[in-house]
mmCIF file of C-alpha atoms in Angstrom:
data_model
loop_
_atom_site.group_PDB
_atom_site.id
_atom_site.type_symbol
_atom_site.label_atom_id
_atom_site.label_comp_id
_atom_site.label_asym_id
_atom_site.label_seq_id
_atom_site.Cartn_x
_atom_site.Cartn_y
_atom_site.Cartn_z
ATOM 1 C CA UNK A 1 0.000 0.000 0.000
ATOM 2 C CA UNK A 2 2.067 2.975 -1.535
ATOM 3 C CA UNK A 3 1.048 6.188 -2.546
ATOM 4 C CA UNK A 4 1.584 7.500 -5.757
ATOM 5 C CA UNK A 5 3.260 10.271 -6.442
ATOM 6 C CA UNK A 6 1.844 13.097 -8.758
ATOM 7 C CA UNK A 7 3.537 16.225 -7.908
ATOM 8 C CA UNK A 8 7.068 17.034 -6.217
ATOM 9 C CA UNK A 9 8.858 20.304 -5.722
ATOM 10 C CA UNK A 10 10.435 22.157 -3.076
ATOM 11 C CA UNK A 11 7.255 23.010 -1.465
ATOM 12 C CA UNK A 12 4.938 20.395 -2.475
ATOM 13 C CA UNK A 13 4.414 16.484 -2.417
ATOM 14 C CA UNK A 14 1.024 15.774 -4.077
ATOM 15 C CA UNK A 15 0.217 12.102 -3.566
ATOM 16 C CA UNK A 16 -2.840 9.954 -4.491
ATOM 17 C CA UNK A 17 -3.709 8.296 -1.102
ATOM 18 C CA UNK A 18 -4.597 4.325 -1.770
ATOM 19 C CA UNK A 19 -7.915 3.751 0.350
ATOM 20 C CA UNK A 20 -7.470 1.876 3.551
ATOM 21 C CA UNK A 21 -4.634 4.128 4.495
ATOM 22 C CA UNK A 22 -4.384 6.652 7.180
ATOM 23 C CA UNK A 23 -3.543 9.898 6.323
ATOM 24 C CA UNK A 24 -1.319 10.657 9.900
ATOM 25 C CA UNK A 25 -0.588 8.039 12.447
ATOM 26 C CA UNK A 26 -2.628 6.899 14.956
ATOM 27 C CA UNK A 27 -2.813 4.185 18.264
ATOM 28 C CA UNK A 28 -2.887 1.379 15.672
ATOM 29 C CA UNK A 29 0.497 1.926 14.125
ATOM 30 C CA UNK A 30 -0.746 1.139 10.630
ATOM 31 C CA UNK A 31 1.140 3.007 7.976
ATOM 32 C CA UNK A 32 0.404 6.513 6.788
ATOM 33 C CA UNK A 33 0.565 9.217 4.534
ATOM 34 C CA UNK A 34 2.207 11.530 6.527
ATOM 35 C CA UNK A 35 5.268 8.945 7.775
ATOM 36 C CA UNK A 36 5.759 7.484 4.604
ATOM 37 C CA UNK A 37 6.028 10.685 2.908
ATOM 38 C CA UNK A 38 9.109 11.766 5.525
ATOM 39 C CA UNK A 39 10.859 8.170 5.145
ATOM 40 C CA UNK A 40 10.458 8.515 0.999
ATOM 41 C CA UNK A 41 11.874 12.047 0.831
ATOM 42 C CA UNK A 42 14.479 11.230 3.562
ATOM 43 C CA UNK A 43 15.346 8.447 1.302
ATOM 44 C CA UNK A 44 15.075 10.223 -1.802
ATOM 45 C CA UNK A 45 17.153 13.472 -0.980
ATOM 46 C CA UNK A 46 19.309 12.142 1.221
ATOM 47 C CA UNK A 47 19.030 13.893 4.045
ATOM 48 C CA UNK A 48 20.041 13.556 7.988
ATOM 49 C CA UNK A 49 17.919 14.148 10.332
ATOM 50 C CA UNK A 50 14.325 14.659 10.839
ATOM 51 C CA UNK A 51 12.385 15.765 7.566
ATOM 52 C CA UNK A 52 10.014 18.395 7.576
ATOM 53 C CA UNK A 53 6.160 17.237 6.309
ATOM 54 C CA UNK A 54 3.261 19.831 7.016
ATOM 55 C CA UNK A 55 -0.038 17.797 7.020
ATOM 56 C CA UNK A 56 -2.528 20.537 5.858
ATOM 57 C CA UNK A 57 -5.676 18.241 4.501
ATOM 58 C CA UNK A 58 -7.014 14.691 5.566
ATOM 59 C CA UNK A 59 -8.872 11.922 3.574
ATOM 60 C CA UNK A 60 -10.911 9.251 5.705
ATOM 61 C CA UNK A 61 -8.757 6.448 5.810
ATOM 62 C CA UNK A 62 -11.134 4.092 3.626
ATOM 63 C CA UNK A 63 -11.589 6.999 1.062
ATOM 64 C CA UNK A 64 -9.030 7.241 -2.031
ATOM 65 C CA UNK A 65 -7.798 10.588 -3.554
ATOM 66 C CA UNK A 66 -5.672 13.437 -3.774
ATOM 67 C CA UNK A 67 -3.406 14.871 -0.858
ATOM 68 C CA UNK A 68 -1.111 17.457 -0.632
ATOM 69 C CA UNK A 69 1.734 17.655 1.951
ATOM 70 C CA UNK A 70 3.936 20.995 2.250
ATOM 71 C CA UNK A 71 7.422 20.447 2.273
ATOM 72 C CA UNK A 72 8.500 23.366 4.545
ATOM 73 C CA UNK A 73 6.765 25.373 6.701
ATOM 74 C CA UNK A 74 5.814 28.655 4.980
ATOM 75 C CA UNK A 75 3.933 26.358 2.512
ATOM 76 C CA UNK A 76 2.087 24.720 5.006
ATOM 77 C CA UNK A 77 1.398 28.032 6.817
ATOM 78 C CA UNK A 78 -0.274 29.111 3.270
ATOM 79 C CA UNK A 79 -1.803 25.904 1.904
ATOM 80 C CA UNK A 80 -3.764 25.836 5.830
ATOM 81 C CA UNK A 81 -4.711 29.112 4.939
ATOM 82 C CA UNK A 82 -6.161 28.836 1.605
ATOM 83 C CA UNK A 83 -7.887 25.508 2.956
ATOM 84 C CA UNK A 84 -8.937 28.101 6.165
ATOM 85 C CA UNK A 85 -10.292 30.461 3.292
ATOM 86 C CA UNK A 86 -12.584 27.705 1.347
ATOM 87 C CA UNK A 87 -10.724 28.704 -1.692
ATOM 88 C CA UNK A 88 -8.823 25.168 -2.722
ATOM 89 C CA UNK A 89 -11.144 23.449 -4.574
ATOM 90 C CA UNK A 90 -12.307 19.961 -3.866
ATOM 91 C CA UNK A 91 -13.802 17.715 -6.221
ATOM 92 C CA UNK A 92 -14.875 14.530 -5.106
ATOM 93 C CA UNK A 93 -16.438 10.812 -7.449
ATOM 94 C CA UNK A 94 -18.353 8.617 -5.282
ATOM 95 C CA UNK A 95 -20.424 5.638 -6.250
ATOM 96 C CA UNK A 96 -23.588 5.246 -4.017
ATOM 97 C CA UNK A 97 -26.612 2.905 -3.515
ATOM 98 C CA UNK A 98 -29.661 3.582 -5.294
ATOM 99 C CA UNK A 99 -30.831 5.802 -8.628
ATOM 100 C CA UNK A 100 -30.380 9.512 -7.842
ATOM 101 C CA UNK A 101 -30.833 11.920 -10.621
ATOM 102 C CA UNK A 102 -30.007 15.673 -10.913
ATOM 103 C CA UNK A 103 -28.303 17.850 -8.983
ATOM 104 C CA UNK A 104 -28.364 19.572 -5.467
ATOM 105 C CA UNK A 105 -27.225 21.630 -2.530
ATOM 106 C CA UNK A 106 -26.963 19.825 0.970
ATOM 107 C CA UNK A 107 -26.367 22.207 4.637
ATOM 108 C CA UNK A 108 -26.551 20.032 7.608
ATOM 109 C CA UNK A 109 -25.149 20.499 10.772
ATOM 110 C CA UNK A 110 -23.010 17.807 11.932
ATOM 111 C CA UNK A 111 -21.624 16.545 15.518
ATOM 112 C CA UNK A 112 -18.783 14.480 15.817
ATOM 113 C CA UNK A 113 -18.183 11.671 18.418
ATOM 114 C CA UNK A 114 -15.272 9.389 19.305
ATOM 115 C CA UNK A 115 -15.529 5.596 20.570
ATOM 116 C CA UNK A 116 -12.820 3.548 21.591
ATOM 117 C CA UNK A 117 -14.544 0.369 19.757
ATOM 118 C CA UNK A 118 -16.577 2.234 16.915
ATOM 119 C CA UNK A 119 -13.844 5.029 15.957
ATOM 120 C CA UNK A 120 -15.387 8.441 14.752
ATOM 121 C CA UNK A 121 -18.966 8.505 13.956
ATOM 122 C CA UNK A 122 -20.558 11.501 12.856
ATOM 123 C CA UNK A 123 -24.070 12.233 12.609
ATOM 124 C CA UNK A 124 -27.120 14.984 11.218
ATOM 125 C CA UNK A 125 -28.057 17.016 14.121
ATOM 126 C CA UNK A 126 -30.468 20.347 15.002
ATOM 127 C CA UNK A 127 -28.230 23.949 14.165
ATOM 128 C CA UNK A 128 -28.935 24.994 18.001
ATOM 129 C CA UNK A 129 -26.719 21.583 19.232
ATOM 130 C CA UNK A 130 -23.510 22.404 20.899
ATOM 131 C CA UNK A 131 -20.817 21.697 19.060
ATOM 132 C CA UNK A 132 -22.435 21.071 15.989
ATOM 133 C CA UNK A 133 -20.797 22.743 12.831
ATOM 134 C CA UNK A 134 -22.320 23.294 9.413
ATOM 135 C CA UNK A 135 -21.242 21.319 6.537
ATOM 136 C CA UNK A 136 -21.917 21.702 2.791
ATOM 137 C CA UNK A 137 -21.883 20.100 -0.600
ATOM 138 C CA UNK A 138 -23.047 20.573 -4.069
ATOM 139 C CA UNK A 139 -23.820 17.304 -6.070
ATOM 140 C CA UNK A 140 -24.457 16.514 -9.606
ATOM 141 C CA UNK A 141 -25.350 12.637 -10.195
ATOM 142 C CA UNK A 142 -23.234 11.629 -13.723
ATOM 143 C CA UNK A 143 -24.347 7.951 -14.179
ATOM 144 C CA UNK A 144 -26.367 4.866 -13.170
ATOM 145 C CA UNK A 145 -25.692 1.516 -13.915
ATOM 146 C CA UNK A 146 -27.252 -1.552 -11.771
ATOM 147 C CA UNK A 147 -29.197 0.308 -9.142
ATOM 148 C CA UNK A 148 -25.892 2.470 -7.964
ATOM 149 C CA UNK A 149 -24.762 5.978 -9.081
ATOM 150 C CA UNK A 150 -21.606 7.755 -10.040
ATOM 151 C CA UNK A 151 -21.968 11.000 -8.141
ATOM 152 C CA UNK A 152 -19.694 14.687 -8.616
ATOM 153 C CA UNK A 153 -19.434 15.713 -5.322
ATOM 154 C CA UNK A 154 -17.883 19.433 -4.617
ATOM 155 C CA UNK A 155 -16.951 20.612 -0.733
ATOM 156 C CA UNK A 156 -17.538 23.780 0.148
ATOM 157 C CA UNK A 157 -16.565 23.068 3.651
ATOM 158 C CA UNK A 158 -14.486 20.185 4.616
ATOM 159 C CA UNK A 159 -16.246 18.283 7.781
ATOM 160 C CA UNK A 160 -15.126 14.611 8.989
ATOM 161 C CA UNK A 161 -17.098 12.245 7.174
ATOM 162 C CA UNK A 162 -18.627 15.218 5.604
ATOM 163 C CA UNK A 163 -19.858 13.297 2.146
ATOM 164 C CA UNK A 164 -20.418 10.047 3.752
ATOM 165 C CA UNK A 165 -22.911 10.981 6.466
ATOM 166 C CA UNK A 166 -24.668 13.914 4.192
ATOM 167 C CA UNK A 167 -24.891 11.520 1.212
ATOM 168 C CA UNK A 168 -26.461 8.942 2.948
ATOM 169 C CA UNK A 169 -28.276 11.636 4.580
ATOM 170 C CA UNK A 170 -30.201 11.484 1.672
ATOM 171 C CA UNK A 171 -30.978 7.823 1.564
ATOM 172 C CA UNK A 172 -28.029 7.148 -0.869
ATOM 173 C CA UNK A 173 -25.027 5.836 1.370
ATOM 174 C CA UNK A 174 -21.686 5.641 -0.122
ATOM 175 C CA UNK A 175 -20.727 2.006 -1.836
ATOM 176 C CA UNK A 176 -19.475 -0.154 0.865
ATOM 177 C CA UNK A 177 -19.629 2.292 3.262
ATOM 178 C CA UNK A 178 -20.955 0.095 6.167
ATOM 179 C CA UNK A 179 -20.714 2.407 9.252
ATOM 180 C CA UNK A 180 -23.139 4.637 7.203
ATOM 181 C CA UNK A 181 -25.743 2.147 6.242
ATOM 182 C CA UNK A 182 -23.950 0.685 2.993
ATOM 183 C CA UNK A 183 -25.624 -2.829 3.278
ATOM 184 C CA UNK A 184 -22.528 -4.340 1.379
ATOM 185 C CA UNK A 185 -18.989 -4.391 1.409
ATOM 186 C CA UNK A 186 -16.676 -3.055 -1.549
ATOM 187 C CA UNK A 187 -13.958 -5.078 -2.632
ATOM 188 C CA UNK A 188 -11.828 -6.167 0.238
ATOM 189 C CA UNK A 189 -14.248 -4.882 2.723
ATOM 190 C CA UNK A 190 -11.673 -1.790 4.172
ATOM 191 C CA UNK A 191 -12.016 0.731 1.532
ATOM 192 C CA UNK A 192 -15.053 2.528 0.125
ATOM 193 C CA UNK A 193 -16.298 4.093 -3.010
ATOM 194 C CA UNK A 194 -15.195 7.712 -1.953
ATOM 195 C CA UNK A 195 -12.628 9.198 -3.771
ATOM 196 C CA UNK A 196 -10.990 12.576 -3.929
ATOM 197 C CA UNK A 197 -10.657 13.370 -7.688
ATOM 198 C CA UNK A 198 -9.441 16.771 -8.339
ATOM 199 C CA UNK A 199 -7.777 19.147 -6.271
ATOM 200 C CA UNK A 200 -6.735 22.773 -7.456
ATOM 201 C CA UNK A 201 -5.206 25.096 -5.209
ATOM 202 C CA UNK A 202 -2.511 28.450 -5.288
ATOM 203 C CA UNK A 203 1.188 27.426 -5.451
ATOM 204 C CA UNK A 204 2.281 28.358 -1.912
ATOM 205 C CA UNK A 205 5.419 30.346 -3.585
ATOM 206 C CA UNK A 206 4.579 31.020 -7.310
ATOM 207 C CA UNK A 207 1.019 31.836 -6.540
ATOM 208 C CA UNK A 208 -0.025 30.111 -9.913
ATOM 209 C CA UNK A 209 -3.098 27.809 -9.836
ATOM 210 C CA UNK A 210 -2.270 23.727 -9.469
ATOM 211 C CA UNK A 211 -4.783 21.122 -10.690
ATOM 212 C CA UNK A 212 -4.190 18.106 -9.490
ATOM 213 C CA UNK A 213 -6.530 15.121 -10.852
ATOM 214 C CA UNK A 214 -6.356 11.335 -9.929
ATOM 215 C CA UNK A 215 -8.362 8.153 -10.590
ATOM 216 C CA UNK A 216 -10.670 5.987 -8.125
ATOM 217 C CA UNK A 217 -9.233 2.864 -7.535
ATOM 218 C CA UNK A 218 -9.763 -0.899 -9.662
ATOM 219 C CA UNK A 219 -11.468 -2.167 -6.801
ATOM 220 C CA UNK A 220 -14.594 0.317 -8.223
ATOM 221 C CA UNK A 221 -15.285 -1.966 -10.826
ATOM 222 C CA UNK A 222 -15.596 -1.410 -14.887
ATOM 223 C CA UNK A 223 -19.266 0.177 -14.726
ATOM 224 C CA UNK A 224 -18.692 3.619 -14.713
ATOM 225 C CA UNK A 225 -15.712 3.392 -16.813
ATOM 226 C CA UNK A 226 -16.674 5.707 -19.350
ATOM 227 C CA UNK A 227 -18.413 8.490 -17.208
ATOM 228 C CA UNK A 228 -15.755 8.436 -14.810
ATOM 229 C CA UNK A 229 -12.760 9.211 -17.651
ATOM 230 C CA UNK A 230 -14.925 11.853 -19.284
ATOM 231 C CA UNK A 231 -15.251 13.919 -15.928
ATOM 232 C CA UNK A 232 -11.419 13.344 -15.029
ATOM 233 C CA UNK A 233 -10.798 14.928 -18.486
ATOM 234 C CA UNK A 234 -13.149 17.550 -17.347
ATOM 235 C CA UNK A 235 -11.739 18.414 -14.045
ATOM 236 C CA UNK A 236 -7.894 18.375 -15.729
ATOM 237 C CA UNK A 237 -9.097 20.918 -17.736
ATOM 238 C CA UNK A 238 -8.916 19.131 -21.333
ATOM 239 C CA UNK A 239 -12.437 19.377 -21.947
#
């Protein structure tokens, strides 16, 4: 389980995060993003000492997609801001359960809780609920084949479990997604059909705009084959 590598500079790492892998280490000790992009560029550069990684963005660990790391510190001070400022843009594919046609706006308010057994679970919850924040998406469905659809998903803010919980909000849970009422597994059961597809953002030191575009995993099956390479060629800008 290896990321792959899409962008390197001074400043930035862009990876594509395999799903089933943590984005920064936890009590498990399961491999992640963030340590395995130190030992690579430690090994890669040749350099002593501890190596400098700025973790500015998460993915859930059984979502797929896009990730950028900052290489020194006055990128990640800039990358957290633009993230702070809403004005990276995130473009998420998902697959979910059921035929959903159109397009739409979600706001919910969501509250997040943490069990030792369980892990995070997030849930829909009243405005006036302490702690709660507010969480929204924009969706456009693109395809459905066999009773699931290929869903454009686009974050304007960036919650835990933000797509996941709204999504099947709606009475379409992601594919696989079992802790949110998916009623089957995806592939090898640890991953599911969330994936972050396009990320565009400001260079932290040449200020010019960075697309940044990855497929889903094999593990999503030959189905939406077709829609899925016509919006990649979309969101890299070919089309």
């Amino acid at each position: 389980m290896t990321p792959e590598i899409l962008f390197l500079d001074n400043h930035l790492l862009v990876v594509a995060k395999p799903a089933g892998m943590l984005s920064q280490g936890d009590s498990t000790g399961d491999r992640d993003v963030a340590n395995w992009a130190k030992a690579f560029l430690k090994r890669e550069f040749n350099k002593p000492g501890n190596v400098f990684v700025g973790l500015v963005q998460r993915l859930d660990r059984p979502a797929s997609g896009v990730m950028v790391l900052a290489r020194t510190s006055k990128a990640a001070s800039r990358l957290t801001e633009q993230f702070r400022k809403r004005s990276v843009e995130k473009v998420y594919l998902a697959l979910v359960e059921g035929k959903l046609e159109g397009s739409g706006r979600l706001e919910d308010w969501l509250f997040k809780t943490h069990d030792t057994e369980t892990g995070t679970r997030v849930k829909r919850v009243s405005s006036t609920t302490s702690g709660a924040k507010k969480a929204v998406l924009e969706w456009r469905a693109l395809a459905t084949v066999r009773g699931r659809t290929l869903v454009r998903v686009v974050l304007e803010t960036g919650r835990p479990h933000q797509v996941r919980v709204q999504l099947g909000g709606i009475g379409h849970p992601i594919v696989g997604d079992l802790r949110y009422a998916a009623p089957v597994p995806l592939g090898d059961g640890h991953s599911i059909a969330l994936h972050a597809a396009h990320l565009a953002l400001d260079h932290p030191t040449q200020k010019d705009r960075r697309r940044f575009t990855a497929a889903p995993p094999p593990a999503w099956g030959e189905d939406f084959a077709r829609p899925i390479e016509a919006e990649l060629r979309v969101l890299a800008g070919r089309e």
